[in-house]
Amino acid sequence: QVQLVESGGGSVQAGGSLRLSCAASGNVPRYYCMGWFRQAPGKEREGLALIRGSYTPYADSVKGRFTISQDNAKNVLYLQMNSLKPEDTAMYYCAADPGRCSLTGLPDYPFRGQGTQVTVSS
């Protein structure tokens, strides 16, 4: 069983940056696909970024602004968010799946954290 705990959210002004972290309990096998998705009030969940080895697709809404990375030695997944916009305001979640590796399926991955809130003010 994989347990995920996000941290690093907060409030920031537009144009600012935040780095989210997702700590995984135990050793997550290298073949797992891990990623980040978000949900804003009244909106659909949106897969943002995935990572499995060198495979790192991004949603168009965050491409060029967000960067996903992981520290396998520490079992930590990161999401560096730059040039934040008010429309990035949402609850951000990390997720993991032993098989699937797609942005559209990310919000339904079997292992998901509780989320961390990101609020961007204009």
Coordinates of N, CA and C in Angstrom, one line a residue:
Q1 N 0.8 -1.2 0.0 CA 0.0 0.0 0.0 C 0.9 1.2 0.0
V2 N 0.6 2.1 -0.9 CA 1.3 3.4 -1.0 C 0.5 4.5 -0.4
Q3 N 1.2 5.2 0.5 CA 0.5 6.4 1.1 C 1.3 7.6 0.7
L4 N 0.5 8.7 0.3 CA 1.1 9.9 -0.2 C 0.7 11.1 0.7
V5 N 1.6 12.0 1.0 CA 1.3 13.1 1.8 C 1.9 14.4 1.1
E6 N 1.0 15.3 0.7 CA 1.4 16.5 0.0 C 1.8 17.6 1.0
S7 N 2.6 18.5 0.6 CA 2.9 19.7 1.4 C 3.4 20.8 0.4
G8 N 3.5 22.0 1.0 CA 4.1 23.1 0.2 C 3.1 24.1 -0.4
G9 N 1.9 23.8 -0.2 CA 0.9 24.8 -0.7 C 0.9 26.0 0.1
G10 N 0.1 27.0 -0.3 CA 0.0 28.3 0.4 C -0.6 29.3 -0.5
S11 N -0.4 30.6 -0.1 CA -0.9 31.7 -0.8 C 0.2 32.5 -1.4
V12 N 0.0 32.9 -2.6 CA 1.1 33.6 -3.3 C 0.4 34.6 -4.3
Q13 N 1.1 35.7 -4.6 CA 0.6 36.6 -5.6 C 0.9 36.1 -7.0
A14 N 0.1 36.6 -7.9 CA 0.3 36.2 -9.3 C 1.7 36.5 -9.8
G15 N 2.3 35.6 -10.5 CA 3.7 35.8 -11.0 C 4.7 35.1 -10.0
G16 N 4.2 34.7 -8.9 CA 5.1 34.0 -7.9 C 5.3 32.6 -8.1
S17 N 6.0 31.9 -7.2 CA 6.3 30.5 -7.4 C 6.1 29.7 -6.1
L18 N 5.8 28.5 -6.2 CA 5.7 27.5 -5.1 C 6.3 26.2 -5.5
R19 N 6.8 25.4 -4.6 CA 7.2 24.1 -4.9 C 6.4 23.1 -4.0
L20 N 5.6 22.3 -4.6 CA 4.9 21.3 -3.8 C 5.7 20.0 -3.7
S21 N 5.5 19.3 -2.6 CA 6.2 18.1 -2.3 C 5.2 17.0 -2.0
C22 N 5.5 15.8 -2.4 CA 4.6 14.6 -2.1 C 5.5 13.5 -1.6
A23 N 5.4 13.2 -0.3 CA 6.2 12.2 0.3 C 5.5 10.9 0.3
A24 N 6.1 9.9 -0.2 CA 5.5 8.5 -0.3 C 6.1 7.6 0.8
S25 N 5.1 6.9 1.4 CA 5.6 6.0 2.5 C 6.1 4.7 1.8
G26 N 7.1 4.1 2.4 CA 7.7 2.9 1.8 C 8.4 3.2 0.5
N27 N 8.8 2.2 -0.1 CA 9.5 2.3 -1.4 C 8.6 2.1 -2.5
V28 N 8.4 3.2 -3.3 CA 7.5 3.1 -4.5 C 8.4 2.6 -5.6
P29 N 7.9 1.4 -6.2 CA 8.7 0.8 -7.3 C 8.9 1.8 -8.5
R30 N 10.0 1.7 -9.1 CA 10.4 2.6 -10.2 C 9.4 2.6 -11.4
Y31 N 8.7 1.5 -11.5 CA 7.8 1.4 -12.7 C 6.4 2.1 -12.4
Y32 N 6.2 2.5 -11.2 CA 5.0 3.3 -10.9 C 5.0 4.6 -11.7
C33 N 3.8 5.0 -12.1 CA 3.7 6.3 -12.7 C 3.2 7.3 -11.6
M34 N 3.8 8.4 -11.4 CA 3.4 9.3 -10.4 C 3.1 10.7 -11.0
G35 N 2.2 11.4 -10.4 CA 1.8 12.7 -11.0 C 1.1 13.6 -10.1
W36 N 0.7 14.7 -10.7 CA -0.1 15.7 -9.9 C -1.4 16.1 -10.7
F37 N -2.4 16.3 -10.0 CA -3.7 16.8 -10.5 C -4.2 17.8 -9.6
R38 N -5.2 18.6 -10.0 CA -5.8 19.6 -9.2 C -7.3 19.7 -9.4
Q39 N -7.9 20.3 -8.5 CA -9.4 20.5 -8.6 C -9.7 21.8 -7.9
A40 N -10.3 22.7 -8.7 CA -10.8 24.0 -8.3 C -12.3 23.9 -8.0
P41 N -12.8 24.7 -7.1 CA -14.2 24.7 -6.8 C -15.1 24.8 -8.1
G42 N -16.0 23.9 -8.2 CA -16.9 23.9 -9.4 C -16.3 23.5 -10.7
K43 N -15.1 23.0 -10.7 CA -14.4 22.6 -11.9 C -14.1 21.1 -11.9
E44 N -13.9 20.6 -13.1 CA -13.4 19.2 -13.2 C -12.0 19.0 -12.7
R45 N -11.7 17.8 -12.2 CA -10.3 17.5 -11.9 C -9.4 17.6 -13.1
E46 N -8.2 18.1 -13.0 CA -7.4 18.2 -14.2 C -6.0 17.6 -13.9
G47 N -5.6 16.6 -14.7 CA -4.3 16.1 -14.6 C -3.3 17.1 -15.1
L48 N -2.2 17.3 -14.4 CA -1.3 18.4 -14.7 C 0.1 17.8 -15.3
A49 N 0.6 16.9 -14.6 CA 2.0 16.4 -15.0 C 2.2 15.0 -14.5
L50 N 2.9 14.2 -15.2 CA 3.2 12.8 -14.9 C 4.8 12.6 -15.0
I51 N 5.2 11.6 -14.3 CA 6.6 11.2 -14.4 C 6.8 9.7 -14.3
R52 N 7.5 9.1 -15.2 CA 7.9 7.7 -15.1 C 9.2 7.7 -16.0
G53 N 10.3 7.6 -15.3 CA 11.6 7.7 -15.9 C 11.7 9.0 -16.6
S54 N 12.0 9.0 -17.9 CA 12.2 10.2 -18.7 C 10.9 10.7 -19.3
Y55 N 9.8 10.0 -19.1 CA 8.5 10.4 -19.6 C 7.8 11.4 -18.7
T56 N 7.6 12.6 -19.2 CA 7.1 13.7 -18.4 C 6.1 14.5 -19.2
P57 N 4.9 14.1 -19.4 CA 3.9 14.9 -20.1 C 3.3 15.9 -19.2
Y58 N 2.9 17.0 -19.8 CA 2.3 18.1 -19.1 C 1.0 18.5 -19.8
A59 N 0.0 19.0 -19.0 CA -1.2 19.6 -19.5 C -0.8 20.9 -20.2
D60 N -1.5 21.3 -21.2 CA -1.2 22.5 -21.9 C -1.3 23.7 -21.0
S61 N -2.2 23.7 -20.0 CA -2.5 24.8 -19.1 C -1.2 25.1 -18.2
V62 N -0.3 24.2 -18.1 CA 0.8 24.4 -17.2 C 2.2 24.2 -17.9
K63 N 2.1 23.8 -19.1 CA 3.4 23.5 -19.9 C 4.2 24.8 -19.9
G64 N 5.5 24.7 -19.6 CA 6.4 25.8 -19.6 C 6.4 26.6 -18.3
R65 N 5.5 26.3 -17.4 CA 5.5 27.0 -16.1 C 5.7 26.0 -15.0
F66 N 5.2 24.8 -15.1 CA 5.4 23.8 -14.0 C 6.4 22.8 -14.4
T67 N 7.1 22.2 -13.4 CA 8.1 21.2 -13.7 C 7.9 20.1 -12.7
I68 N 7.8 18.9 -13.1 CA 7.7 17.7 -12.2 C 9.0 17.0 -12.1
S69 N 9.3 16.6 -10.9 CA 10.6 15.9 -10.7 C 10.4 14.9 -9.5
Q70 N 11.3 14.0 -9.3 CA 11.3 13.1 -8.2 C 12.6 12.8 -7.7
D71 N 12.7 12.6 -6.4 CA 13.9 12.1 -5.7 C 13.7 10.7 -5.3
N72 N 14.2 9.7 -6.1 CA 13.9 8.3 -5.8 C 14.5 7.9 -4.5
A73 N 15.6 8.5 -4.1 CA 16.3 8.1 -2.9 C 15.4 8.4 -1.7
K74 N 14.7 9.6 -1.8 CA 13.9 10.1 -0.7 C 12.4 9.7 -0.8
N75 N 12.1 9.1 -2.0 CA 10.7 8.8 -2.2 C 9.8 10.1 -2.2
V76 N 10.3 11.1 -2.8 CA 9.6 12.4 -2.8 C 9.3 12.8 -4.3
L77 N 8.1 13.3 -4.5 CA 7.7 13.8 -5.8 C 7.5 15.3 -5.6
Y78 N 8.0 16.1 -6.6 CA 7.9 17.5 -6.6 C 7.1 18.1 -7.7
L79 N 6.6 19.3 -7.5 CA 6.0 20.1 -8.6 C 6.4 21.5 -8.4
Q80 N 7.4 22.0 -9.2 CA 7.8 23.4 -9.2 C 6.8 24.2 -10.0
M81 N 6.2 25.2 -9.4 CA 5.2 26.0 -10.1 C 5.7 27.4 -10.2
N82 N 5.9 27.9 -11.4 CA 6.4 29.3 -11.6 C 5.4 30.0 -12.4
S83 N 5.5 31.4 -12.4 CA 4.6 32.2 -13.1 C 3.1 31.9 -12.8
L84 N 2.8 31.8 -11.5 CA 1.5 31.4 -11.1 C 0.5 32.4 -11.5
K85 N -0.7 31.9 -11.8 CA -1.9 32.8 -12.2 C -3.0 32.5 -11.3
P86 N -3.9 33.5 -11.1 CA -5.1 33.3 -10.3 C -5.9 32.0 -10.7
E87 N -5.9 31.7 -11.9 CA -6.6 30.5 -12.4 C -5.9 29.2 -11.9
D88 N -4.7 29.3 -11.4 CA -4.1 28.1 -10.8 C -4.6 27.8 -9.4
T89 N -5.4 28.6 -8.8 CA -5.9 28.4 -7.5 C -6.8 27.1 -7.5
A90 N -6.4 26.2 -6.6 CA -7.0 24.9 -6.6 C -6.4 24.1 -5.4
M91 N -7.0 22.9 -5.2 CA -6.4 21.9 -4.3 C -5.6 21.0 -5.2
Y92 N -4.3 20.8 -4.8 CA -3.4 20.0 -5.6 C -3.2 18.7 -4.9
Y93 N -3.2 17.6 -5.7 CA -3.0 16.3 -5.2 C -1.9 15.6 -6.0
C94 N -1.2 14.7 -5.3 CA -0.3 13.8 -6.0 C -1.0 12.4 -6.0
A95 N -0.6 11.6 -7.0 CA -1.2 10.3 -7.2 C -0.2 9.3 -7.8
A96 N -0.5 8.0 -7.6 CA 0.5 7.0 -8.1 C -0.3 5.8 -8.7
D97 N 0.2 5.2 -9.7 CA -0.4 4.0 -10.3 C 0.6 3.1 -10.8
P98 N 0.5 1.8 -10.5 CA 1.5 0.8 -10.9 C 1.5 0.5 -12.4
G99 N 0.4 0.9 -13.1 CA 0.3 0.6 -14.5 C 0.1 1.8 -15.5
R100 N -1.1 2.4 -15.3 CA -1.5 3.5 -16.2 C -0.5 4.7 -16.1
C101 N -0.4 5.4 -17.2 CA 0.5 6.6 -17.2 C -0.1 7.5 -18.2
S102 N -1.3 8.2 -17.8 CA -1.9 9.1 -18.7 C -2.5 10.3 -17.9
L103 N -2.4 11.4 -18.4 CA -2.9 12.6 -17.7 C -4.4 12.5 -17.5
T104 N -5.1 12.0 -18.4 CA -6.6 12.0 -18.3 C -7.0 11.0 -17.2
G105 N -6.2 10.0 -16.9 CA -6.6 9.0 -15.9 C -6.0 9.3 -14.6
L106 N -5.2 10.3 -14.5 CA -4.4 10.6 -13.3 C -5.3 10.8 -12.0
P107 N -6.4 11.6 -12.2 CA -7.2 11.8 -11.0 C -7.9 10.5 -10.4
D108 N -7.9 9.5 -11.2 CA -8.5 8.2 -10.7 C -7.5 7.2 -10.3
Y109 N -6.2 7.5 -10.2 CA -5.2 6.6 -9.8 C -5.6 6.1 -8.4
P110 N -5.2 4.8 -8.1 CA -5.6 4.2 -6.9 C -5.0 4.8 -5.6
F111 N -3.8 5.4 -5.8 CA -3.1 5.9 -4.6 C -3.1 7.5 -4.8
R112 N -3.8 8.1 -3.8 CA -3.8 9.6 -3.9 C -3.7 10.2 -2.5
G113 N -3.1 11.4 -2.5 CA -2.9 12.1 -1.2 C -4.2 12.9 -0.8
Q114 N -4.1 13.6 0.3 CA -5.2 14.4 0.8 C -5.2 15.8 0.2
G115 N -4.2 16.2 -0.5 CA -4.2 17.5 -1.2 C -3.5 18.6 -0.3
T116 N -3.1 19.6 -1.1 CA -2.6 20.8 -0.4 C -3.1 22.0 -1.2
Q117 N -3.6 23.0 -0.5 CA -4.3 24.1 -1.2 C -3.3 25.2 -1.7
V118 N -3.5 25.6 -2.9 CA -2.7 26.7 -3.5 C -3.7 27.8 -3.9
T119 N -3.4 29.0 -3.4 CA -4.2 30.2 -3.7 C -3.4 31.2 -4.3
V120 N -3.7 31.7 -5.5 CA -3.0 32.7 -6.2 C -3.8 34.0 -6.3
S121 N -3.4 35.1 -5.8 CA -4.1 36.3 -5.8 C -3.6 37.2 -6.9
S122 N -4.5 38.1 -7.4 CA -4.1 39.0 -8.5 C -3.6 40.3 -8.0

